[in-house]
Coordinates of C-alpha atoms and ligand atoms in Angstrom, one line a residue:
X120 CA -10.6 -33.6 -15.4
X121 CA -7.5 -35.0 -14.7
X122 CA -4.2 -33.0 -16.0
X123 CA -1.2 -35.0 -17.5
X124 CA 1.1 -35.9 -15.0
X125 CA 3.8 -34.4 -16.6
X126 CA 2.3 -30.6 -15.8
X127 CA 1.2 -31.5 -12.5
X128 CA 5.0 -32.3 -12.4
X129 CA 6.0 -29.3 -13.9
X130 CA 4.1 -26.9 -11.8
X131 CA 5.2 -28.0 -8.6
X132 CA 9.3 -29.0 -10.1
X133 CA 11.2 -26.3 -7.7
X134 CA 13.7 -26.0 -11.0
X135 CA 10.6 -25.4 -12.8
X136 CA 10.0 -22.0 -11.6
X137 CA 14.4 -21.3 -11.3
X138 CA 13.2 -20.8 -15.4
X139 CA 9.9 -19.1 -15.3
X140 CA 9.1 -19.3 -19.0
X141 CA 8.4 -23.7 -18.1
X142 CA 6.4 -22.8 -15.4
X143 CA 4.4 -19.7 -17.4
X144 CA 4.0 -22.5 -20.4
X145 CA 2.6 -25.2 -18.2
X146 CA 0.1 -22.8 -16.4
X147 CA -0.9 -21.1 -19.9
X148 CA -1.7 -24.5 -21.2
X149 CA -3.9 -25.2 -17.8
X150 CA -5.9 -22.0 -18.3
X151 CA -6.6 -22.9 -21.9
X152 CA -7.3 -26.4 -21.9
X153 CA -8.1 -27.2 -17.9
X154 CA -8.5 -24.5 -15.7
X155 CA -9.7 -26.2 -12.8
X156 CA -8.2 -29.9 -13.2
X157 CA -7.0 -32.6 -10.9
X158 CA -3.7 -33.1 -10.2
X159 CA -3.0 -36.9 -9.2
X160 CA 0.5 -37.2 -8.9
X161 CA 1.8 -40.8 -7.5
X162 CA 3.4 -39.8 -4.4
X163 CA 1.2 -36.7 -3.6
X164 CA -2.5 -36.8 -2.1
X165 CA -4.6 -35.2 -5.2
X166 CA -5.3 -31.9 -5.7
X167 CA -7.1 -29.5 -7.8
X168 CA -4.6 -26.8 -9.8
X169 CA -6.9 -23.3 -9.9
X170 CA -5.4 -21.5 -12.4
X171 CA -8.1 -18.8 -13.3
X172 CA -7.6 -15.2 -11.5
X173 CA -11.7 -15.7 -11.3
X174 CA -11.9 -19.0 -9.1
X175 CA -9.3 -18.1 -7.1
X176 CA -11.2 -15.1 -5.7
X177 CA -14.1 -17.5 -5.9
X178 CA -12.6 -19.7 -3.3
X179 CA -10.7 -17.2 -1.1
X180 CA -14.2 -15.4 -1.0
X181 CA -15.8 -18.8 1.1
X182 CA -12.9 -18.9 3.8
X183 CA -16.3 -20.8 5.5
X184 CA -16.0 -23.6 2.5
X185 CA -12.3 -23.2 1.9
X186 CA -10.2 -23.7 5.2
X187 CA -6.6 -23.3 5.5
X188 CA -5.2 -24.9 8.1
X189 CA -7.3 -28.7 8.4
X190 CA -4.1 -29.8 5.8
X191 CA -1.0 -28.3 4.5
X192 CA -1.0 -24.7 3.1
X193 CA 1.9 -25.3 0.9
X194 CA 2.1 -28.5 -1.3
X195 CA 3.6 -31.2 0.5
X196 CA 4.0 -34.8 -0.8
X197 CA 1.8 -37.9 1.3
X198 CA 5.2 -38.4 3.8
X199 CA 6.0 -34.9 4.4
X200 CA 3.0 -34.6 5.6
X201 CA 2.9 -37.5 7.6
X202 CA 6.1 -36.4 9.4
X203 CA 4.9 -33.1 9.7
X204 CA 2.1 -34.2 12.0
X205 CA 4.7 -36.5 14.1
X206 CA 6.7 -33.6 15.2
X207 CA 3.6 -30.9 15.7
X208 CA 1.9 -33.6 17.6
X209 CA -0.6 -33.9 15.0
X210 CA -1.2 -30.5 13.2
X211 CA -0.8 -30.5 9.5
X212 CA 1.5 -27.6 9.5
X213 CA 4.9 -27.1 11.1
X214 CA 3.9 -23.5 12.2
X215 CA 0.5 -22.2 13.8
X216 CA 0.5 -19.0 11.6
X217 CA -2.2 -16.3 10.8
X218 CA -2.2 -18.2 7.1
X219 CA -2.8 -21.8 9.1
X220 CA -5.7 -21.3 11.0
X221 CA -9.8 -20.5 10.3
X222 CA -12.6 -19.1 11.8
X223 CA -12.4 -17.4 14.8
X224 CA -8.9 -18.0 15.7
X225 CA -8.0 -16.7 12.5
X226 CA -10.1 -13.4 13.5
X227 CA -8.6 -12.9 16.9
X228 CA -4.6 -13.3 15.8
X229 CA -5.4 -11.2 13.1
X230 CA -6.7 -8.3 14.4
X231 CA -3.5 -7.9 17.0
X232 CA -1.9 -7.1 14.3
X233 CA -4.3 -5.1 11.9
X234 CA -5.0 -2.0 13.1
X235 CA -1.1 -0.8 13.4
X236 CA -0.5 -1.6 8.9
X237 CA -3.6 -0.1 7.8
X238 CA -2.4 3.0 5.4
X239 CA -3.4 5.3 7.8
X240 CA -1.4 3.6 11.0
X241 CA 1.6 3.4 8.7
X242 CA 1.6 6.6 7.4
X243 CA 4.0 8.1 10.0
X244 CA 6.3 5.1 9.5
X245 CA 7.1 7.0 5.9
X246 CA 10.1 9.4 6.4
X247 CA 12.0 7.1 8.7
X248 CA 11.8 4.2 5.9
X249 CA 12.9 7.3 3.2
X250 CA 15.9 7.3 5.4
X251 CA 16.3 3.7 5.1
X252 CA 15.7 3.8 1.3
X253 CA 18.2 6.7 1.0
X254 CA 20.8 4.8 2.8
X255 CA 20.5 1.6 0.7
X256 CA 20.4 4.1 -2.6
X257 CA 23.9 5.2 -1.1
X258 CA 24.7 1.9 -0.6
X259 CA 23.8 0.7 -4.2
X260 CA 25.6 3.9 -6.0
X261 CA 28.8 3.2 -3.6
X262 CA 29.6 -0.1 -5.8
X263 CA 30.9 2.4 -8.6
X264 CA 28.7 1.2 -11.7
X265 CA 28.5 -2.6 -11.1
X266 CA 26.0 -4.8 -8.4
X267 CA 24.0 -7.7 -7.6
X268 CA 21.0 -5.5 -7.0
X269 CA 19.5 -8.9 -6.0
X270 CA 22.2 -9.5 -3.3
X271 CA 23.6 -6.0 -2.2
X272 CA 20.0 -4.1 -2.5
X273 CA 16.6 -6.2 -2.8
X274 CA 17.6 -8.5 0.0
X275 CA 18.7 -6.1 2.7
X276 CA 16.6 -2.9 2.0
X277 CA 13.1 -4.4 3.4
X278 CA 14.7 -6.7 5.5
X279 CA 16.1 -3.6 7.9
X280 CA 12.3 -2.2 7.2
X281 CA 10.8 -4.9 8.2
X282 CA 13.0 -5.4 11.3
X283 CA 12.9 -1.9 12.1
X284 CA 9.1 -2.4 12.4
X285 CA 9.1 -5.3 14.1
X286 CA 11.7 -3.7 16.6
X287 CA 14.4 -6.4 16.2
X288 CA 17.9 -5.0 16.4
X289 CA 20.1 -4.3 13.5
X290 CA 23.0 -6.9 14.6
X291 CA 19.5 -9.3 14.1
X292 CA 19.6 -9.1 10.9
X293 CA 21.9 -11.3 9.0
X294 CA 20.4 -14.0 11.1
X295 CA 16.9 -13.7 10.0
X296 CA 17.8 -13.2 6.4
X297 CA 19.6 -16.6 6.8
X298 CA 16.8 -18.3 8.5
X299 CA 14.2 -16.5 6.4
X300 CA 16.3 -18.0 3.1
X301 CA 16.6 -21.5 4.8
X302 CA 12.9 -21.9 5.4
X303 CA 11.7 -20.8 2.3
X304 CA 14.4 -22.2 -0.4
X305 CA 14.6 -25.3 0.9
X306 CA 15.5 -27.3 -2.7
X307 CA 18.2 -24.5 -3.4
X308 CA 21.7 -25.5 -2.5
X309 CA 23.1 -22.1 -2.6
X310 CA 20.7 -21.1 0.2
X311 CA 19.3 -23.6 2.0
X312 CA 20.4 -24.7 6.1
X313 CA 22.7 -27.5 4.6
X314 CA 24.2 -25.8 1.5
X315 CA 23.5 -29.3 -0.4
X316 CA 20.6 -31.1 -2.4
X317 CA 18.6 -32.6 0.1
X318 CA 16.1 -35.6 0.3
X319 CA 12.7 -35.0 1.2
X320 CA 13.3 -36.2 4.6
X321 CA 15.9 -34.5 5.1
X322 CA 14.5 -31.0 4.1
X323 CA 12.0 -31.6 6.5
X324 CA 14.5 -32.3 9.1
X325 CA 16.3 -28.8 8.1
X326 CA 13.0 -27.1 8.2
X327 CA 12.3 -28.2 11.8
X328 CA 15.9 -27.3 12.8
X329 CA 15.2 -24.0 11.3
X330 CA 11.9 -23.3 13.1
X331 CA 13.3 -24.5 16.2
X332 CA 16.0 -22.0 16.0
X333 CA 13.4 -19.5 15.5
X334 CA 11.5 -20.4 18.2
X335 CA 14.5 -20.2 20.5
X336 CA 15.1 -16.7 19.0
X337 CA 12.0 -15.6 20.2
X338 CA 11.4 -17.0 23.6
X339 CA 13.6 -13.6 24.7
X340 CA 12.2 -11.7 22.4
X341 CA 8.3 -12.4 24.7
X342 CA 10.2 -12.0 28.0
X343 CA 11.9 -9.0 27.2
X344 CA 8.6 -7.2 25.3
X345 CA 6.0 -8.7 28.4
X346 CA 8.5 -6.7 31.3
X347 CA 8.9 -3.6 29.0
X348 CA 6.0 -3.3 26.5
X349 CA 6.3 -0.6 23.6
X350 CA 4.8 -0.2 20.2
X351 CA 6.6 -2.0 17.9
X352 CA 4.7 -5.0 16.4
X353 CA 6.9 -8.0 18.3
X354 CA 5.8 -6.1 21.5
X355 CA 2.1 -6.5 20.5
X356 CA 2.6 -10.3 19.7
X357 CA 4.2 -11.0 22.7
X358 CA 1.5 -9.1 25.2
X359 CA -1.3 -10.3 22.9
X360 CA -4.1 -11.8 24.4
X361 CA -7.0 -13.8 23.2
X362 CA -9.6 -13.2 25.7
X363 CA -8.1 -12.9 29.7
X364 CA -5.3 -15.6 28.1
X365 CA -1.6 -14.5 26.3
X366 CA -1.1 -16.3 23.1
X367 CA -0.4 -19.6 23.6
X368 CA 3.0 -21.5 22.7
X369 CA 2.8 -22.2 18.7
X370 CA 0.3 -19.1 18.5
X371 CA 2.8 -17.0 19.5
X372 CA 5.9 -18.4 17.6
X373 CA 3.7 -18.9 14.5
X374 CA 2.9 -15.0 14.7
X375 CA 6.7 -14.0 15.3
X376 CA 8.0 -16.5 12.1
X377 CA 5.5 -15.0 10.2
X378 CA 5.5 -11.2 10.8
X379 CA 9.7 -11.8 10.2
X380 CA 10.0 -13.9 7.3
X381 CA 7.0 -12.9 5.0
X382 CA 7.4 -9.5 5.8
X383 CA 10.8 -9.3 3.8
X384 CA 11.6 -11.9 1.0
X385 CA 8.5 -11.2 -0.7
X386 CA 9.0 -7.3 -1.0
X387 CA 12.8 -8.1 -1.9
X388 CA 11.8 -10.7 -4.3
X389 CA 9.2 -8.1 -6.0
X390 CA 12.1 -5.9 -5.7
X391 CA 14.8 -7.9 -7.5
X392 CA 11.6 -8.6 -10.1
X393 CA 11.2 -5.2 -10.8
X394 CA 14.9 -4.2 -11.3
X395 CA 15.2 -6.9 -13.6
X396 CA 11.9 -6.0 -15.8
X397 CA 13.7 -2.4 -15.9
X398 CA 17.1 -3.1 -16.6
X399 CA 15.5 -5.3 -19.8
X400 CA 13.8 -2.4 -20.8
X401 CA 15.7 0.8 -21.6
X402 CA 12.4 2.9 -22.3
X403 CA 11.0 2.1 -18.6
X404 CA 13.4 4.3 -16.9
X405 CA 12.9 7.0 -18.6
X406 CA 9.0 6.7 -18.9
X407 CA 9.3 6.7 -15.0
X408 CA 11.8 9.4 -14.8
X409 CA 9.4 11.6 -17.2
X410 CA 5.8 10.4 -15.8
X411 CA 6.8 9.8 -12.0
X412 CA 3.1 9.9 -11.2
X413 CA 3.7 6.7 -12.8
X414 CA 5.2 4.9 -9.7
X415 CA 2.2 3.5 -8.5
X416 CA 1.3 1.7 -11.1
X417 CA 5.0 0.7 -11.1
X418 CA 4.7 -1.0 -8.2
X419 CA 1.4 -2.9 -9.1
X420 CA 3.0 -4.2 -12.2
X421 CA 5.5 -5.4 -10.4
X422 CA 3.8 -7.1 -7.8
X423 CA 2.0 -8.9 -10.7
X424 CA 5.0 -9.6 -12.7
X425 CA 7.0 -10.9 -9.7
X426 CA 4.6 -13.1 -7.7
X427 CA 6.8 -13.7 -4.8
X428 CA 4.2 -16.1 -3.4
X429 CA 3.4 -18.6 -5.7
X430 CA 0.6 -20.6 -4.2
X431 CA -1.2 -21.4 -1.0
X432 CA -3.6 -24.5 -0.4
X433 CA -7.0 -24.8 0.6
X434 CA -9.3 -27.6 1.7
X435 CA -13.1 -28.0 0.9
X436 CA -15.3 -28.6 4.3
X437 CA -18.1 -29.0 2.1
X438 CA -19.2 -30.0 -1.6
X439 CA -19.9 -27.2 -4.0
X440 CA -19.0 -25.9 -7.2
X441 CA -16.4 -23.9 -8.5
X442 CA -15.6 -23.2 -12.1
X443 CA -17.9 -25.9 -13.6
X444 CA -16.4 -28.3 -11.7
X445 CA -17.5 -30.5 -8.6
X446 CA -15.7 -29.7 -5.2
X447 CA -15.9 -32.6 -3.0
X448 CA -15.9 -32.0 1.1
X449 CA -11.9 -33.2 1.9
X450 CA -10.6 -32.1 -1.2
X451 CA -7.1 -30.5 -1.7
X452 CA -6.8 -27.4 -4.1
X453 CA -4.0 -25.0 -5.2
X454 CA -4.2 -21.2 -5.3
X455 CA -1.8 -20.9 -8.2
X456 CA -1.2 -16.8 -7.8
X457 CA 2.1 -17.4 -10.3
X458 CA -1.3 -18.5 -12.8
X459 CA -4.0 -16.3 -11.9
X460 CA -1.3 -13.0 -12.2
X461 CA -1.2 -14.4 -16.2
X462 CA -4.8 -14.7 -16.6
X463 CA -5.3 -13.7 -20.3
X464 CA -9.1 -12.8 -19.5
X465 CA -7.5 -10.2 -16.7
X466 CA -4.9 -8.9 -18.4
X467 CA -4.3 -8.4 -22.4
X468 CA -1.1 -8.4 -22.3
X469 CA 0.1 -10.5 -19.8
X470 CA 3.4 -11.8 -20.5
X471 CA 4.8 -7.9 -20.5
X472 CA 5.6 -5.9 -18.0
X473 CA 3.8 -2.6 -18.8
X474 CA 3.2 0.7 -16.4
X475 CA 0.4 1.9 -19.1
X476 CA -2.3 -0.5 -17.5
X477 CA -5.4 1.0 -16.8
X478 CA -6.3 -1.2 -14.3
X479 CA -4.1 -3.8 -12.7
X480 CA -6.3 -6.4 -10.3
X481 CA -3.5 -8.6 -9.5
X482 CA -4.1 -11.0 -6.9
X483 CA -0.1 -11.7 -5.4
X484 CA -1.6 -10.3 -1.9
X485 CA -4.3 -13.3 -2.1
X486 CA -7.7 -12.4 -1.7
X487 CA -10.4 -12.2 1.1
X488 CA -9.9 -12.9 4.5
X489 CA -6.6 -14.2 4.7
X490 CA -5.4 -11.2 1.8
X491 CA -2.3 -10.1 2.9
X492 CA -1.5 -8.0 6.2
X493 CA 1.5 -6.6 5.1
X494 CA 0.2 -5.3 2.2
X495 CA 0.5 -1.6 2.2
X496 CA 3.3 -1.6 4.1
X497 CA 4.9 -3.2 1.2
X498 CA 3.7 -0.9 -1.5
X499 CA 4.9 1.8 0.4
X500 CA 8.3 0.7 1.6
X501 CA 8.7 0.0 -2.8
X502 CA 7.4 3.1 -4.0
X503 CA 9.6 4.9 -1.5
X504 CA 12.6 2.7 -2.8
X505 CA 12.0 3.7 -6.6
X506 CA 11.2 7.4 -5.3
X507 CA 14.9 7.9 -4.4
X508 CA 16.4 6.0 -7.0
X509 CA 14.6 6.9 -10.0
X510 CA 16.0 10.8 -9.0
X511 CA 19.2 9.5 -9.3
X512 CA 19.6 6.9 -11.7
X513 CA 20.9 7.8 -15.5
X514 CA 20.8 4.3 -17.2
X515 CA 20.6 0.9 -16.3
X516 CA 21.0 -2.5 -18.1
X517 CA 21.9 -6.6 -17.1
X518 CA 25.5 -7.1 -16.5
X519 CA 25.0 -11.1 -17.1
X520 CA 22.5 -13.3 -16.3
X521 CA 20.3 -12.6 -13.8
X522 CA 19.3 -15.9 -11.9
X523 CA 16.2 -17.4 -9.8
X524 CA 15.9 -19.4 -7.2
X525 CA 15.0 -23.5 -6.9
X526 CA 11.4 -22.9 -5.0
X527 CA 8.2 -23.8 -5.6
X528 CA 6.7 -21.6 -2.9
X529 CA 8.2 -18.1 -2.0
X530 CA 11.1 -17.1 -4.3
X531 CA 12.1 -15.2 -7.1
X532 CA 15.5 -13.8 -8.6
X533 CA 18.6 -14.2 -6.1
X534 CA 21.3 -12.7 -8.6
X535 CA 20.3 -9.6 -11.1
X536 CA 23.4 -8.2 -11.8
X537 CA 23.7 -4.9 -13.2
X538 CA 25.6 -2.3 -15.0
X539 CA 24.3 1.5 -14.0
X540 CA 25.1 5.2 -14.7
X541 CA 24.1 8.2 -12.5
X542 CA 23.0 11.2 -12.7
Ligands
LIG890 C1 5.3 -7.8 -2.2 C2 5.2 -8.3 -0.9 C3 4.3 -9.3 -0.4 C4 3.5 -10.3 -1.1 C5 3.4 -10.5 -2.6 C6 2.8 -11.0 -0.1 C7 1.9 -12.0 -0.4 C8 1.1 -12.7 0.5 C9 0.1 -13.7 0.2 C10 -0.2 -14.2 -1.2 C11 -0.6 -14.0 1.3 C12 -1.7 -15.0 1.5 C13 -3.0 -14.3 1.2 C14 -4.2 -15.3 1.0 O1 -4.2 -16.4 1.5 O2 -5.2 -14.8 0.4 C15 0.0 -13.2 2.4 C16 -0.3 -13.3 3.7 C17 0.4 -12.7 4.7 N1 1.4 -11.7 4.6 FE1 2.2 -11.1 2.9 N2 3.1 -10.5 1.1 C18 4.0 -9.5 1.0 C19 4.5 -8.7 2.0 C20 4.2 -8.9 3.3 C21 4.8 -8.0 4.4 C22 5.7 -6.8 4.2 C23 4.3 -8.6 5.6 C24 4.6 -8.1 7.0 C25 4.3 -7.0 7.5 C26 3.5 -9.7 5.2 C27 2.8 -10.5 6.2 C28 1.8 -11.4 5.8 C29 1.0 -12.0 6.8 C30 1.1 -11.9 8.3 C31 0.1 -12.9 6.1 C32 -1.0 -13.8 6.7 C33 -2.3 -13.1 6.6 C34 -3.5 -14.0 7.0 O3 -3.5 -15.2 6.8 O4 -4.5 -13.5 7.6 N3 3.4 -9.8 3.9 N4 1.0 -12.4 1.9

């Protein structure tokens, strides 16, 4: 039941997932030989490693069983967390997000936001974010053959969607993407608050200076949207209210953190993914350019392939069992999406990144009642990317080495250079 320590290691090592291959070993390995084992790691409270695409969506189906917010929802070691509930004042995570609480709370912050990202209430957001994606093909072609698609494209294209939907201004925006990068590559040097390797303490400390900077961000961003209400969804945070009462302090900064910073470095890290995949795969292009009814599936596969998210934790309320094993009331257990996305009993050919699938269940959104809000606003702002550039690109291949970044949690490629032609 209990997994070596050297893969628990492995599957949490930041570095690990900087070269996915370790991280796709170890997790193969786990599916095969333990697909629901303990982790017990010196330093770390235990926790279960789900692996299978099956018991994931067994757990995220008993939100009831399964809670997310009585301990840390990313995997934290025994003092992170214990500093972590000295500076909330006791809460186990830093932020009171939708993805941190249960139950009813959970309900009520969610459905501020529901209604306006369903496919329908996003529809009419389509031909502005064509513009968007038409300006950042512009952008891409203007760099005469050569670019960082990672830097120059992935990064900034759903980061001015996002923003633009959120209605934060355009001179906004290199400060969230550098707050967005702190908070969630915290072990990465090159883009982390201190630009150094950091101790544990101090990556909490950075994290906290981070949010706090946030937070002062968004005090304005509530008085201004509570005098002038509109429809942008910062203006439906910020007059949100949970019975006759607004949101209260860490609901309401929790919401704002979250709507901004998941709502662009996972599409750019999917995006980055996906240009990678096709400028390793010379056939791809063309298959898209020849089939572009295709471009759906294009974006699934890459959603899969990527996995910008790479877990989330859960902790049992009550005993039961999941996959064969025993679930104790208090346990720990990680949601490893990077594992479940390369289930060989999902997917027969897992390791490839192939647009011929005839059906594509991946689970990178998460499942069930906490499945991801932003969802089909993702899909579309992608497809509408590779819409406009697929019309225009000739040929594309690496230009170097494309790179990933040092994160266990949400990352994926920060540097795919490439070499293009056009049409
Ligand atoms: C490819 C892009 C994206 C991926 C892979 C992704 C992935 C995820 C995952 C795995 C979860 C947790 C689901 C679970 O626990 O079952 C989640 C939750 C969430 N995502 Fe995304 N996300 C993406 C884009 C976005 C965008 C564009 C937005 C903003 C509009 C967004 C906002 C959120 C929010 C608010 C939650 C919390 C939902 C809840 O707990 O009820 N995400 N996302």
């Amino acid at each position: 039941m209990t997994i070596s320590e050297e893969l628990a290691r492995t599957i949490i090592d930041p570095k690990a997932y900087s070269q996915r291959e370790i991280v796709d070993a170890a997790f193969a390995r786990l599916r095969a030989e333990q697909p629901l084992g303990k982790a017990e790691i010196p330093e770390f409270e235990p926790f279960w490693v789900v692996s299978r695409h099956a018991d994931i969506k067994d757990i995220e189906r008993q939100p009831d069983i399964f809670h997310n917010g009585d301990k840390s929802t990313f995997i934290t070691n025994i003092e992170g967390n214990q500093r972590v509930k000295m500076l909330t004042g006791g809460e186990p995570n830093l932020i009171r997000s939708l993805v941190s609480v249960d139950g009813d709370e959970h309900k009520a912050l969610r459905s501020v936001v529901f209604p306006h990202v369903t496919p329908r209430a996003i529809r009419p957001l389509e031909d502005a974010i064509r513009g968007i994606a038409r300006e950042f093909v512009d952008h891409m072609l203007s760099f005469d053959g050569e670019v960082d698609f990672a830097q120059d494209v992935a990064f900034l294209y759903p980061l001015r969607v996002i923003m633009t939907v959120l209605g934060v201004p355009q001179e906004d925006e290199p400060f969230m993407l550098k707050l967005t990068q702190e908070l969630f590559n915290n072990a990465d040097p090159e883009l982390n608050r201190a630009r150094a390797e950091l101790s544990p303490e101090d990556m909490l400390k950075s994290l906290w200076e981070t949010t706090m900077e946030l937070e002062n961000y968004f005090k304005a961003v509530t008085e201004k949207y509570r005098a002038n209400p509109t429809s942008e969804i910062n203006s439906l945070i910020a007059n949100a209210k949970i019975g006759d009462d607004y949101l209260n302090h860490r609901q309401l900064m929790g919401y704002y953190i979250i709507a901004a910073t998941a709502g662009h470095d996972t599409t750019s890290n999917t995006t980055a993914g996906a240009m990678w995949a096709l400028a390793e795969r010379p056939h791809l292009l063309k298959q898209m350019q020849e089939s572009p009814e295709r471009i759906n599936a294009f974006v699934e596969e890459s959603i899969r392939w990527e996995v910008p998210v790479k877990h989330f934790m859960r902790s049992a309320v009550a005993d039961c069992e999941i996959g064969g094993q025993q679930i104790k009331a208090g346990d720990w257990l990680m949601l490893s999406y990077q594992s479940g996305n390369r289930d060989e009993s999902v997917w027969a050919d897992p390791f490839e990144f192939r647009i011929d699938r005839e059906q594509n269940p991946q689970i990178a959104f998460g499942y069930g009642v906490h499945v991801c809000l932003g969802q089909h606003l993702a899909r579309m702002e992608m497809r509408i990317l590779w819409e406009e550039l697929f019309k225009r690109l000739k040929s594309v291949e690496m230009n170097g080495k494309g790179e990933r970044t040092i994160s266990n949690f949400v990352c994926g490629p920060k540097h795919v250079p490439i070499r293009f032609t056009v049409n």
